[in-house]
C-alpha atoms as a printed R data frame, in Angstrom:
    type eleno elety resid chain resno      x      y        z
1   ATOM     1    CA   UNK     A     1 18.672 47.500 -106.792
2   ATOM     2    CA   UNK     A     2 16.616 45.124 -104.591
3   ATOM     3    CA   UNK     A     3 16.015 41.644 -105.955
4   ATOM     4    CA   UNK     A     4 12.394 41.000 -106.729
5   ATOM     5    CA   UNK     A     5 10.918 37.669 -107.655
6   ATOM     6    CA   UNK     A     6  9.524 38.419 -111.086
7   ATOM     7    CA   UNK     A     7  6.534 36.469 -112.318
8   ATOM     8    CA   UNK     A     8  8.475 35.501 -115.408
9   ATOM     9    CA   UNK     A     9 11.941 34.285 -114.415
10  ATOM    10    CA   UNK     A    10 14.465 33.452 -117.124
11  ATOM    11    CA   UNK     A    11 14.689 29.682 -117.312
12  ATOM    12    CA   UNK     A    12 17.934 28.077 -118.443
13  ATOM    13    CA   UNK     A    13 18.978 24.465 -118.892
14  ATOM    14    CA   UNK     A    14 22.244 23.075 -117.479
15  ATOM    15    CA   UNK     A    15 23.671 19.901 -119.038
16  ATOM    16    CA   UNK     A    16 26.698 18.575 -117.181
17  ATOM    17    CA   UNK     A    17 27.416 15.028 -116.023
18  ATOM    18    CA   UNK     A    18 27.622 14.238 -112.358
19  ATOM    19    CA   UNK     A    19 28.359 10.609 -113.158
20  ATOM    20    CA   UNK     A    20 30.171  8.835 -115.995
21  ATOM    21    CA   UNK     A    21 33.744  8.996 -117.289
22  ATOM    22    CA   UNK     A    22 33.906 12.811 -117.561
23  ATOM    23    CA   UNK     A    23 32.125 13.661 -114.307
24  ATOM    24    CA   UNK     A    24 35.331 14.810 -112.593
25  ATOM    25    CA   UNK     A    25 35.526 17.967 -114.723
26  ATOM    26    CA   UNK     A    26 31.841 18.398 -115.580
27  ATOM    27    CA   UNK     A    27 30.933 18.567 -111.892
28  ATOM    28    CA   UNK     A    28 33.171 21.630 -111.627
29  ATOM    29    CA   UNK     A    29 31.454 23.196 -114.662
30  ATOM    30    CA   UNK     A    30 28.043 22.596 -113.088
31  ATOM    31    CA   UNK     A    31 29.283 24.180 -109.856
32  ATOM    32    CA   UNK     A    32 30.566 27.228 -111.734
33  ATOM    33    CA   UNK     A    33 27.288 27.746 -113.591
34  ATOM    34    CA   UNK     A    34 25.305 27.490 -110.340
35  ATOM    35    CA   UNK     A    35 27.620 29.993 -108.634
36  ATOM    36    CA   UNK     A    36 27.442 32.466 -111.507
37  ATOM    37    CA   UNK     A    37 23.639 32.246 -111.643
38  ATOM    38    CA   UNK     A    38 23.482 33.008 -107.925
39  ATOM    39    CA   UNK     A    39 25.810 35.989 -108.422
40  ATOM    40    CA   UNK     A    40 23.684 37.380 -111.241
41  ATOM    41    CA   UNK     A    41 20.525 36.926 -109.175
42  ATOM    42    CA   UNK     A    42 22.109 38.539 -106.113
43  ATOM    43    CA   UNK     A    43 22.982 41.510 -108.320
44  ATOM    44    CA   UNK     A    44 19.371 42.051 -109.314
45  ATOM    45    CA   UNK     A    45 18.977 39.338 -111.915
46  ATOM    46    CA   UNK     A    46 18.230 40.456 -115.477
47  ATOM    47    CA   UNK     A    47 16.482 43.771 -114.855
48  ATOM    48    CA   UNK     A    48 14.755 42.226 -111.849
49  ATOM    49    CA   UNK     A    49 14.058 38.843 -113.447
50  ATOM    50    CA   UNK     A    50 15.800 35.981 -111.700
51  ATOM    51    CA   UNK     A    51 17.558 33.182 -113.573
52  ATOM    52    CA   UNK     A    52 16.107 29.780 -112.690
53  ATOM    53    CA   UNK     A    53 18.008 26.674 -113.786
54  ATOM    54    CA   UNK     A    54 16.846 23.175 -114.689
55  ATOM    55    CA   UNK     A    55 19.715 20.700 -114.177
56  ATOM    56    CA   UNK     A    56 20.252 17.329 -115.857
57  ATOM    57    CA   UNK     A    57 22.836 14.586 -115.367
58  ATOM    58    CA   UNK     A    58 23.398 13.018 -118.819
59  ATOM    59    CA   UNK     A    59 26.056 10.619 -117.447
60  ATOM    60    CA   UNK     A    60 28.661 11.247 -120.190
61  ATOM    61    CA   UNK     A    61 26.341  9.624 -122.757
62  ATOM    62    CA   UNK     A    62 25.595 11.565 -126.005
63  ATOM    63    CA   UNK     A    63 22.144  9.968 -126.304
64  ATOM    64    CA   UNK     A    64 21.203 11.140 -122.818
65  ATOM    65    CA   UNK     A    65 22.458 14.645 -123.596
66  ATOM    66    CA   UNK     A    66 20.233 14.782 -126.663
67  ATOM    67    CA   UNK     A    67 17.225 13.490 -124.703
68  ATOM    68    CA   UNK     A    68 17.783 15.959 -121.855
69  ATOM    69    CA   UNK     A    69 18.183 18.875 -124.272
70  ATOM    70    CA   UNK     A    70 14.989 17.861 -126.091
71  ATOM    71    CA   UNK     A    71 13.078 17.716 -122.794
72  ATOM    72    CA   UNK     A    72 14.327 21.191 -121.905
73  ATOM    73    CA   UNK     A    73 13.370 22.834 -125.204
74  ATOM    74    CA   UNK     A    74  9.999 21.035 -125.128
75  ATOM    75    CA   UNK     A    75  9.484 22.706 -121.733
76  ATOM    76    CA   UNK     A    76 10.085 26.098 -123.336
77  ATOM    77    CA   UNK     A    77 13.729 26.638 -122.327
78  ATOM    78    CA   UNK     A    78 15.724 28.472 -124.991
79  ATOM    79    CA   UNK     A    79 19.052 29.082 -123.202
80  ATOM    80    CA   UNK     A    80 21.227 26.048 -122.411
81  ATOM    81    CA   UNK     A    81 24.654 25.774 -120.809
82  ATOM    82    CA   UNK     A    82 26.531 22.550 -121.117
83  ATOM    83    CA   UNK     A    83 28.475 19.692 -122.688
84  ATOM    84    CA   UNK     A    84 32.126 18.739 -122.238
85  ATOM    85    CA   UNK     A    85 32.891 16.254 -125.007
86  ATOM    86    CA   UNK     A    86 32.492 17.150 -128.680
87  ATOM    87    CA   UNK     A    87 30.361 14.025 -129.122
88  ATOM    88    CA   UNK     A    88 27.838 15.394 -126.626
89  ATOM    89    CA   UNK     A    89 27.883 18.891 -128.137
90  ATOM    90    CA   UNK     A    90 27.219 17.412 -131.569
91  ATOM    91    CA   UNK     A    91 24.338 15.396 -130.108
92  ATOM    92    CA   UNK     A    92 22.743 18.508 -128.590
93  ATOM    93    CA   UNK     A    93 23.291 21.026 -131.407
94  ATOM    94    CA   UNK     A    94 20.572 19.700 -133.797
95  ATOM    95    CA   UNK     A    95 18.027 19.893 -130.967
96  ATOM    96    CA   UNK     A    96 19.060 23.451 -130.145
97  ATOM    97    CA   UNK     A    97 19.096 24.553 -133.784
98  ATOM    98    CA   UNK     A    98 15.692 23.077 -134.560
99  ATOM    99    CA   UNK     A    99 14.161 24.775 -131.510
100 ATOM   100    CA   UNK     A   100 15.805 28.128 -132.269
101 ATOM   101    CA   UNK     A   101 17.566 27.986 -128.898
102 ATOM   102    CA   UNK     A   102 21.117 28.888 -127.825
103 ATOM   103    CA   UNK     A   103 23.810 26.566 -126.456
104 ATOM   104    CA   UNK     A   104 26.693 27.993 -124.412
105 ATOM   105    CA   UNK     A   105 29.533 25.461 -124.756
106 ATOM   106    CA   UNK     A   106 32.317 26.104 -122.225
107 ATOM   107    CA   UNK     A   107 34.958 23.594 -123.298
108 ATOM   108    CA   UNK     A   108 38.030 23.530 -125.528
109 ATOM   109    CA   UNK     A   109 37.415 21.664 -128.755
110 ATOM   110    CA   UNK     A   110 38.824 20.775 -132.162
111 ATOM   111    CA   UNK     A   111 37.451 23.754 -134.112
112 ATOM   112    CA   UNK     A   112 36.178 23.660 -137.715
113 ATOM   113    CA   UNK     A   113 32.598 24.324 -136.617
114 ATOM   114    CA   UNK     A   114 30.167 27.210 -136.520
115 ATOM   115    CA   UNK     A   115 26.538 27.258 -135.488
116 ATOM   116    CA   UNK     A   116 24.467 30.443 -135.219
117 ATOM   117    CA   UNK     A   117 22.882 28.763 -132.199
118 ATOM   118    CA   UNK     A   118 26.114 28.076 -130.298
119 ATOM   119    CA   UNK     A   119 28.587 30.272 -128.419
120 ATOM   120    CA   UNK     A   120 31.970 28.650 -127.797
121 ATOM   121    CA   UNK     A   121 33.712 29.623 -124.546
122 ATOM   122    CA   UNK     A   122 36.686 27.228 -124.591
123 ATOM   123    CA   UNK     A   123 39.896 27.393 -126.587
124 ATOM   124    CA   UNK     A   124 39.916 26.751 -130.327
125 ATOM   125    CA   UNK     A   125 43.017 25.138 -131.921
126 ATOM   126    CA   UNK     A   126 44.954 28.360 -132.509
127 ATOM   127    CA   UNK     A   127 44.541 29.178 -128.799
128 ATOM   128    CA   UNK     A   128 45.968 25.917 -127.414
129 ATOM   129    CA   UNK     A   129 47.020 23.104 -129.824
130 ATOM   130    CA   UNK     A   130 49.418 25.028 -132.039
131 ATOM   131    CA   UNK     A   131 51.118 26.837 -129.167
132 ATOM   132    CA   UNK     A   132 51.596 23.612 -127.197
133 ATOM   133    CA   UNK     A   133 53.065 21.687 -130.139
134 ATOM   134    CA   UNK     A   134 55.415 24.553 -130.970
135 ATOM   135    CA   UNK     A   135 56.596 24.959 -127.368
136 ATOM   136    CA   UNK     A   136 57.280 21.242 -126.910
137 ATOM   137    CA   UNK     A   137 59.018 20.926 -130.264
138 ATOM   138    CA   UNK     A   138 61.380 23.787 -129.458
139 ATOM   139    CA   UNK     A   139 62.030 22.535 -125.925
140 ATOM   140    CA   UNK     A   140 62.235 18.747 -126.381
141 ATOM   141    CA   UNK     A   141 62.796 18.104 -130.069
142 ATOM   142    CA   UNK     A   142 60.899 17.011 -133.189
143 ATOM   143    CA   UNK     A   143 59.688 13.502 -132.249
144 ATOM   144    CA   UNK     A   144 56.105 12.958 -131.049
145 ATOM   145    CA   UNK     A   145 53.685 10.213 -129.994
146 ATOM   146    CA   UNK     A   146 49.956 11.018 -130.148
147 ATOM   147    CA   UNK     A   147 47.448  9.313 -127.870
148 ATOM   148    CA   UNK     A   148 43.783 10.096 -127.328
149 ATOM   149    CA   UNK     A   149 40.397  8.781 -126.311
150 ATOM   150    CA   UNK     A   150 38.299  7.154 -129.015
151 ATOM   151    CA   UNK     A   151 35.903  9.898 -130.108
152 ATOM   152    CA   UNK     A   152 35.753 12.964 -132.338
153 ATOM   153    CA   UNK     A   153 37.812 15.565 -130.421
154 ATOM   154    CA   UNK     A   154 41.043 13.529 -130.106
155 ATOM   155    CA   UNK     A   155 40.928 12.430 -133.768
156 ATOM   156    CA   UNK     A   156 40.395 15.955 -135.063
157 ATOM   157    CA   UNK     A   157 42.786 17.563 -132.586
158 ATOM   158    CA   UNK     A   158 45.521 15.077 -133.453
159 ATOM   159    CA   UNK     A   159 44.948 15.726 -137.163
160 ATOM   160    CA   UNK     A   160 45.725 19.386 -136.508
161 ATOM   161    CA   UNK     A   161 48.725 18.523 -134.327
162 ATOM   162    CA   UNK     A   162 50.146 16.128 -136.937
163 ATOM   163    CA   UNK     A   163 49.749 18.668 -139.748
164 ATOM   164    CA   UNK     A   164 51.543 21.333 -137.730
165 ATOM   165    CA   UNK     A   165 54.342 19.053 -136.505
166 ATOM   166    CA   UNK     A   166 55.105 17.670 -139.961
167 ATOM   167    CA   UNK     A   167 54.900 21.103 -141.577
168 ATOM   168    CA   UNK     A   168 57.460 22.332 -139.033
169 ATOM   169    CA   UNK     A   169 59.815 19.423 -139.814
170 ATOM   170    CA   UNK     A   170 58.884 17.156 -136.914
171 ATOM   171    CA   UNK     A   171 57.878 13.473 -136.882
172 ATOM   172    CA   UNK     A   172 54.846 11.644 -135.476
173 ATOM   173    CA   UNK     A   173 55.990  8.101 -134.721
174 ATOM   174    CA   UNK     A   174 52.619  6.689 -133.678
175 ATOM   175    CA   UNK     A   175 48.991  7.683 -133.167
176 ATOM   176    CA   UNK     A   176 46.902  5.528 -130.839
177 ATOM   177    CA   UNK     A   177 43.409  5.669 -129.346
178 ATOM   178    CA   UNK     A   178 41.960  4.037 -126.226
179 ATOM   179    CA   UNK     A   179 38.286  3.518 -125.276
180 ATOM   180    CA   UNK     A   180 36.518  6.237 -123.315
181 ATOM   181    CA   UNK     A   181 35.820  3.706 -120.596
182 ATOM   182    CA   UNK     A   182 39.441  2.547 -120.593
183 ATOM   183    CA   UNK     A   183 41.278  0.003 -118.464
184 ATOM   184    CA   UNK     A   184 44.899 -0.176 -117.336
185 ATOM   185    CA   UNK     A   185 45.506 -2.778 -120.033
186 ATOM   186    CA   UNK     A   186 44.464 -0.303 -122.734
187 ATOM   187    CA   UNK     A   187 47.506  1.844 -121.923
188 ATOM   188    CA   UNK     A   188 50.055 -0.984 -121.659
189 ATOM   189    CA   UNK     A   189 50.703 -1.185 -125.421
190 ATOM   190    CA   UNK     A   190 51.002  2.591 -125.718
191 ATOM   191    CA   UNK     A   191 53.486  2.814 -122.869
192 ATOM   192    CA   UNK     A   192 55.576  0.013 -124.395
193 ATOM   193    CA   UNK     A   193 55.704  1.923 -127.705
194 ATOM   194    CA   UNK     A   194 56.638  5.166 -125.954
195 ATOM   195    CA   UNK     A   195 59.351  3.430 -123.947
196 ATOM   196    CA   UNK     A   196 60.906  2.045 -127.137
197 ATOM   197    CA   UNK     A   197 61.709  5.520 -128.505
198 ATOM   198    CA   UNK     A   198 64.198  7.738 -126.653
199 ATOM   199    CA   UNK     A   199 63.467 11.436 -126.354
200 ATOM   200    CA   UNK     A   200 59.910 11.365 -127.702
201 ATOM   201    CA   UNK     A   201 57.257 13.827 -126.512
202 ATOM   202    CA   UNK     A   202 53.754 12.512 -125.835
203 ATOM   203    CA   UNK     A   203 50.761 14.610 -126.898
204 ATOM   204    CA   UNK     A   204 47.660 13.445 -125.052
205 ATOM   205    CA   UNK     A   205 43.984 14.051 -125.756
206 ATOM   206    CA   UNK     A   206 42.880 11.324 -123.350
207 ATOM   207    CA   UNK     A   207 39.881 12.578 -121.359
208 ATOM   208    CA   UNK     A   208 38.112 11.765 -118.124
209 ATOM   209    CA   UNK     A   209 39.021  8.814 -115.927
210 ATOM   210    CA   UNK     A   210 41.565  7.528 -118.470
211 ATOM   211    CA   UNK     A   211 43.860 10.489 -117.785
212 ATOM   212    CA   UNK     A   212 44.941  9.132 -114.411
213 ATOM   213    CA   UNK     A   213 45.541  5.680 -115.909
214 ATOM   214    CA   UNK     A   214 47.822  7.127 -118.606
215 ATOM   215    CA   UNK     A   215 49.922  9.143 -116.166
216 ATOM   216    CA   UNK     A   216 50.134  6.235 -113.678
217 ATOM   217    CA   UNK     A   217 51.240  3.793 -116.392
218 ATOM   218    CA   UNK     A   218 53.799  6.328 -117.593
219 ATOM   219    CA   UNK     A   219 55.245  6.728 -114.084
220 ATOM   220    CA   UNK     A   220 55.273  2.991 -113.356
221 ATOM   221    CA   UNK     A   221 57.226  2.446 -116.589
222 ATOM   222    CA   UNK     A   222 59.986  4.684 -115.212
223 ATOM   223    CA   UNK     A   223 59.701  7.298 -117.965
224 ATOM   224    CA   UNK     A   224 61.302 10.670 -117.211
225 ATOM   225    CA   UNK     A   225 59.247 13.879 -117.792
226 ATOM   226    CA   UNK     A   226 62.484 15.808 -118.326
227 ATOM   227    CA   UNK     A   227 63.159 13.652 -121.391
228 ATOM   228    CA   UNK     A   228 59.740 12.341 -122.494
229 ATOM   229    CA   UNK     A   229 57.113 14.745 -121.161
230 ATOM   230    CA   UNK     A   230 53.365 14.510 -121.713
231 ATOM   231    CA   UNK     A   231 51.783 17.601 -123.231
232 ATOM   232    CA   UNK     A   232 48.017 17.657 -122.877
233 ATOM   233    CA   UNK     A   233 45.032 19.820 -123.745
234 ATOM   234    CA   UNK     A   234 42.725 17.909 -121.408
235 ATOM   235    CA   UNK     A   235 44.652 17.418 -118.160
236 ATOM   236    CA   UNK     A   236 43.476 20.240 -115.934
237 ATOM   237    CA   UNK     A   237 43.330 20.839 -112.213
238 ATOM   238    CA   UNK     A   238 40.415 18.430 -111.568
239 ATOM   239    CA   UNK     A   239 42.212 15.540 -113.275
240 ATOM   240    CA   UNK     A   240 45.431 16.315 -111.373
241 ATOM   241    CA   UNK     A   241 43.516 16.496 -108.082
242 ATOM   242    CA   UNK     A   242 42.113 13.051 -108.857
243 ATOM   243    CA   UNK     A   243 45.463 11.392 -109.614
244 ATOM   244    CA   UNK     A   244 47.750 13.391 -107.332
245 ATOM   245    CA   UNK     A   245 50.643 15.731 -107.994
246 ATOM   246    CA   UNK     A   246 53.282 12.989 -107.984
247 ATOM   247    CA   UNK     A   247 51.915 11.534 -111.237
248 ATOM   248    CA   UNK     A   248 51.456 14.925 -112.907
249 ATOM   249    CA   UNK     A   249 54.837 16.403 -111.974
250 ATOM   250    CA   UNK     A   250 56.871 17.572 -114.960
251 ATOM   251    CA   UNK     A   251 54.051 17.341 -117.510
252 ATOM   252    CA   UNK     A   252 52.471 20.205 -119.498
253 ATOM   253    CA   UNK     A   253 49.001 21.512 -120.270
254 ATOM   254    CA   UNK     A   254 47.907 24.327 -122.593
255 ATOM   255    CA   UNK     A   255 44.817 26.325 -121.569
256 ATOM   256    CA   UNK     A   256 43.603 29.939 -121.276
257 ATOM   257    CA   UNK     A   257 43.220 29.622 -117.514
258 ATOM   258    CA   UNK     A   258 45.084 28.027 -114.625
259 ATOM   259    CA   UNK     A   259 44.475 28.498 -110.909
260 ATOM   260    CA   UNK     A   260 47.835 30.254 -110.752
261 ATOM   261    CA   UNK     A   261 46.815 33.143 -113.038
262 ATOM   262    CA   UNK     A   262 47.763 36.314 -111.174
263 ATOM   263    CA   UNK     A   263 44.759 38.604 -111.574
264 ATOM   264    CA   UNK     A   264 42.637 40.122 -108.829
265 ATOM   265    CA   UNK     A   265 39.553 38.780 -110.591
266 ATOM   266    CA   UNK     A   266 41.000 35.268 -110.312
267 ATOM   267    CA   UNK     A   267 41.868 35.595 -106.628
268 ATOM   268    CA   UNK     A   268 38.310 36.767 -105.890
269 ATOM   269    CA   UNK     A   269 36.833 34.022 -108.083
270 ATOM   270    CA   UNK     A   270 38.809 31.298 -106.291
271 ATOM   271    CA   UNK     A   271 37.841 32.661 -102.865
272 ATOM   272    CA   UNK     A   272 34.143 32.544 -103.724
273 ATOM   273    CA   UNK     A   273 34.326 29.139 -105.426
274 ATOM   274    CA   UNK     A   274 36.217 27.479 -102.590
275 ATOM   275    CA   UNK     A   275 34.103 29.101  -99.918
276 ATOM   276    CA   UNK     A   276 31.156 27.365 -101.522
277 ATOM   277    CA   UNK     A   277 32.573 24.059 -102.773
278 ATOM   278    CA   UNK     A   278 35.495 23.330 -100.467
279 ATOM   279    CA   UNK     A   279 38.895 24.760  -99.580
280 ATOM   280    CA   UNK     A   280 40.701 22.473 -102.014
281 ATOM   281    CA   UNK     A   281 38.087 22.309 -104.782
282 ATOM   282    CA   UNK     A   282 39.956 22.216 -108.131
283 ATOM   283    CA   UNK     A   283 39.216 24.792 -110.837
284 ATOM   284    CA   UNK     A   284 40.237 24.368 -114.471
285 ATOM   285    CA   UNK     A   285 39.883 26.323 -117.706
286 ATOM   286    CA   UNK     A   286 36.626 24.465 -118.369
287 ATOM   287    CA   UNK     A   287 35.312 25.496 -114.944
288 ATOM   288    CA   UNK     A   288 36.209 29.116 -115.515
289 ATOM   289    CA   UNK     A   289 34.681 29.149 -118.998
290 ATOM   290    CA   UNK     A   290 31.375 27.827 -117.634
291 ATOM   291    CA   UNK     A   291 31.361 30.616 -115.035
292 ATOM   292    CA   UNK     A   292 32.253 33.291 -117.579
293 ATOM   293    CA   UNK     A   293 29.584 32.271 -120.090
294 ATOM   294    CA   UNK     A   294 26.751 32.788 -117.568
295 ATOM   295    CA   UNK     A   295 27.955 36.312 -116.857
296 ATOM   296    CA   UNK     A   296 28.391 37.037 -120.573
297 ATOM   297    CA   UNK     A   297 24.816 35.894 -121.197
298 ATOM   298    CA   UNK     A   298 23.585 38.107 -118.349
299 ATOM   299    CA   UNK     A   299 25.453 41.161 -119.669
300 ATOM   300    CA   UNK     A   300 23.999 40.645 -123.133
301 ATOM   301    CA   UNK     A   301 20.480 40.008 -121.814
302 ATOM   302    CA   UNK     A   302 20.574 43.250 -119.829
303 ATOM   303    CA   UNK     A   303 21.518 45.103 -123.016
304 ATOM   304    CA   UNK     A   304 18.873 43.308 -125.062
305 ATOM   305    CA   UNK     A   305 16.474 40.683 -123.678
306 ATOM   306    CA   UNK     A   306 16.286 36.925 -123.344
307 ATOM   307    CA   UNK     A   307 14.772 36.735 -126.824
308 ATOM   308    CA   UNK     A   308 17.188 34.516 -128.735
309 ATOM   309    CA   UNK     A   309 17.630 36.804 -131.745
310 ATOM   310    CA   UNK     A   310 18.192 39.904 -129.592
311 ATOM   311    CA   UNK     A   311 20.489 37.976 -127.278
312 ATOM   312    CA   UNK     A   312 22.557 36.631 -130.165
313 ATOM   313    CA   UNK     A   313 23.142 40.136 -131.480
314 ATOM   314    CA   UNK     A   314 24.069 41.516 -128.061
315 ATOM   315    CA   UNK     A   315 26.462 38.643 -127.364
316 ATOM   316    CA   UNK     A   316 28.432 39.581 -130.467
317 ATOM   317    CA   UNK     A   317 29.864 42.585 -128.645
318 ATOM   318    CA   UNK     A   318 29.796 41.302 -125.043
319 ATOM   319    CA   UNK     A   319 32.924 41.637 -122.872
320 ATOM   320    CA   UNK     A   320 33.694 40.498 -119.311
321 ATOM   321    CA   UNK     A   321 36.548 40.842 -116.799
322 ATOM   322    CA   UNK     A   322 37.120 37.106 -116.439
323 ATOM   323    CA   UNK     A   323 39.546 35.475 -113.993
324 ATOM   324    CA   UNK     A   324 41.949 34.785 -116.935
325 ATOM   325    CA   UNK     A   325 41.778 38.457 -118.093
326 ATOM   326    CA   UNK     A   326 39.263 40.512 -120.048
327 ATOM   327    CA   UNK     A   327 37.533 38.368 -122.674
328 ATOM   328    CA   UNK     A   328 35.051 39.084 -125.416
329 ATOM   329    CA   UNK     A   329 32.996 37.157 -127.905
330 ATOM   330    CA   UNK     A   330 33.915 37.373 -131.580
331 ATOM   331    CA   UNK     A   331 30.734 38.408 -133.348
332 ATOM   332    CA   UNK     A   332 31.872 36.842 -136.616
333 ATOM   333    CA   UNK     A   333 32.393 33.267 -135.418
334 ATOM   334    CA   UNK     A   334 30.778 33.059 -131.921
335 ATOM   335    CA   UNK     A   335 34.047 31.912 -130.339
336 ATOM   336    CA   UNK     A   336 35.818 33.835 -127.561
337 ATOM   337    CA   UNK     A   337 38.965 35.937 -127.461
338 ATOM   338    CA   UNK     A   338 41.077 34.129 -124.812
339 ATOM   339    CA   UNK     A   339 44.518 34.330 -123.143
340 ATOM   340    CA   UNK     A   340 46.581 31.293 -124.279
341 ATOM   341    CA   UNK     A   341 48.939 29.853 -121.676
342 ATOM   342    CA   UNK     A   342 51.170 26.806 -121.177
343 ATOM   343    CA   UNK     A   343 51.930 25.494 -117.689
344 ATOM   344    CA   UNK     A   344 53.957 22.677 -116.160
345 ATOM   345    CA   UNK     A   345 52.756 20.768 -113.094
346 ATOM   346    CA   UNK     A   346 54.989 20.624 -110.034
347 ATOM   347    CA   UNK     A   347 55.135 17.941 -107.350
348 ATOM   348    CA   UNK     A   348 52.191 19.460 -105.483
349 ATOM   349    CA   UNK     A   349 50.033 19.285 -108.614
350 ATOM   350    CA   UNK     A   350 50.134 23.059 -109.083
351 ATOM   351    CA   UNK     A   351 50.402 24.320 -112.659
352 ATOM   352    CA   UNK     A   352 53.274 26.812 -113.010
353 ATOM   353    CA   UNK     A   353 52.852 28.985 -116.107
354 ATOM   354    CA   UNK     A   354 55.887 28.840 -118.422
355 ATOM   355    CA   UNK     A   355 54.538 30.684 -121.475
356 ATOM   356    CA   UNK     A   356 51.610 33.020 -122.019
357 ATOM   357    CA   UNK     A   357 50.176 35.505 -124.455
358 ATOM   358    CA   UNK     A   358 50.430 39.170 -123.604
359 ATOM   359    CA   UNK     A   359 46.951 39.823 -125.003
360 ATOM   360    CA   UNK     A   360 43.706 37.999 -125.563
361 ATOM   361    CA   UNK     A   361 43.971 36.113 -128.865
362 ATOM   362    CA   UNK     A   362 41.315 36.228 -131.563
363 ATOM   363    CA   UNK     A   363 39.685 32.793 -132.012
364 ATOM   364    CA   UNK     A   364 40.483 31.194 -135.372
365 ATOM   365    CA   UNK     A   365 38.480 27.931 -135.351
366 ATOM   366    CA   UNK     A   366 39.175 27.234 -139.037
367 ATOM   367    CA   UNK     A   367 42.902 28.027 -138.733
368 ATOM   368    CA   UNK     A   368 42.722 30.599 -141.489
369 ATOM   369    CA   UNK     A   369 45.630 32.615 -140.087
370 ATOM   370    CA   UNK     A   370 49.036 30.919 -140.583
371 ATOM   371    CA   UNK     A   371 50.320 29.398 -137.305
372 ATOM   372    CA   UNK     A   372 53.541 31.368 -137.693
373 ATOM   373    CA   UNK     A   373 51.542 34.470 -136.784
374 ATOM   374    CA   UNK     A   374 50.399 32.873 -133.533
375 ATOM   375    CA   UNK     A   375 51.133 33.951 -129.973
376 ATOM   376    CA   UNK     A   376 53.768 31.595 -128.669
377 ATOM   377    CA   UNK     A   377 57.044 32.862 -130.180
378 ATOM   378    CA   UNK     A   378 57.033 36.198 -128.397
379 ATOM   379    CA   UNK     A   379 55.564 35.499 -125.005
380 ATOM   380    CA   UNK     A   380 57.440 33.433 -122.462
381 ATOM   381    CA   UNK     A   381 57.601 33.663 -118.677
382 ATOM   382    CA   UNK     A   382 59.625 31.851 -116.025
């Protein structure tokens, strides 16, 4: 079908930071959205209507996210893609809800939330947190140290981690938070506490620029990943590319997607992404989720329209052959069925998958299903 410039293109808003403490990963999400929009348009758009994007750079500041979202809905935009931190999503959601718009949020988060105006493309706790804690407890023992950045996601995620660890008979020796705009000194006390306890696993929800500082301080302290590994939900390929493989070697991350996923869809996705953004451009689960959500929106809009109510209904049954595997949106809770995985970084900074689900896992953002029924016990590779 030839692409025709319709008189009424579908306008969407894109809210990702190109500056600020979380720019390293949000830039990849912005890239992925732009690439997916171009792919949809090259394939005929939405029944001949092209998608046209308005981009904003909210600079990792919740207030600027809210202001940018308000400007977009005031301009008549009703479909928004964006946000990385939970603090920015929570700043944008009231604007979206009041305007009757939709937000596509492509980032892992702490769960315990539902909005009829939001579709969640990242992992919920049963798709990453529980599996990571269980894997590390079985591999390295029952003793944990929790560290995170000082905002809502780390607090809530660590609450879930602590509940699971203690229910399973483990111990949390300390829970510490550092500023979002952290310094090397902020990590010194944490590293001293970690060093004082032999054979203790670190669970990190530090985000953005602070990730590299944590891993560098850990390495400079002479800690051994074979004895005291870091398990993280927020250290993906972009963060590792920033700090280098030597600092990441031996540490773990849980996510639905890694660059090393062996699907043809992933190989094709990486070829297209790197042809456009550079041969060594890093891609993480957050990048992939941003890409997937644009295509899911396009599939639903072709089945319905860009009217928000029609689109919401169509999204409830939308499926897509994503790079991580076939995914679909859960019509009951607006989260996404994903493929949980755990990987360990090698010296080159490549994540090698050590455990993965054999099927896409139903999202359970309120952790209604007992963790014992989760994916990790029966699915291990390598």
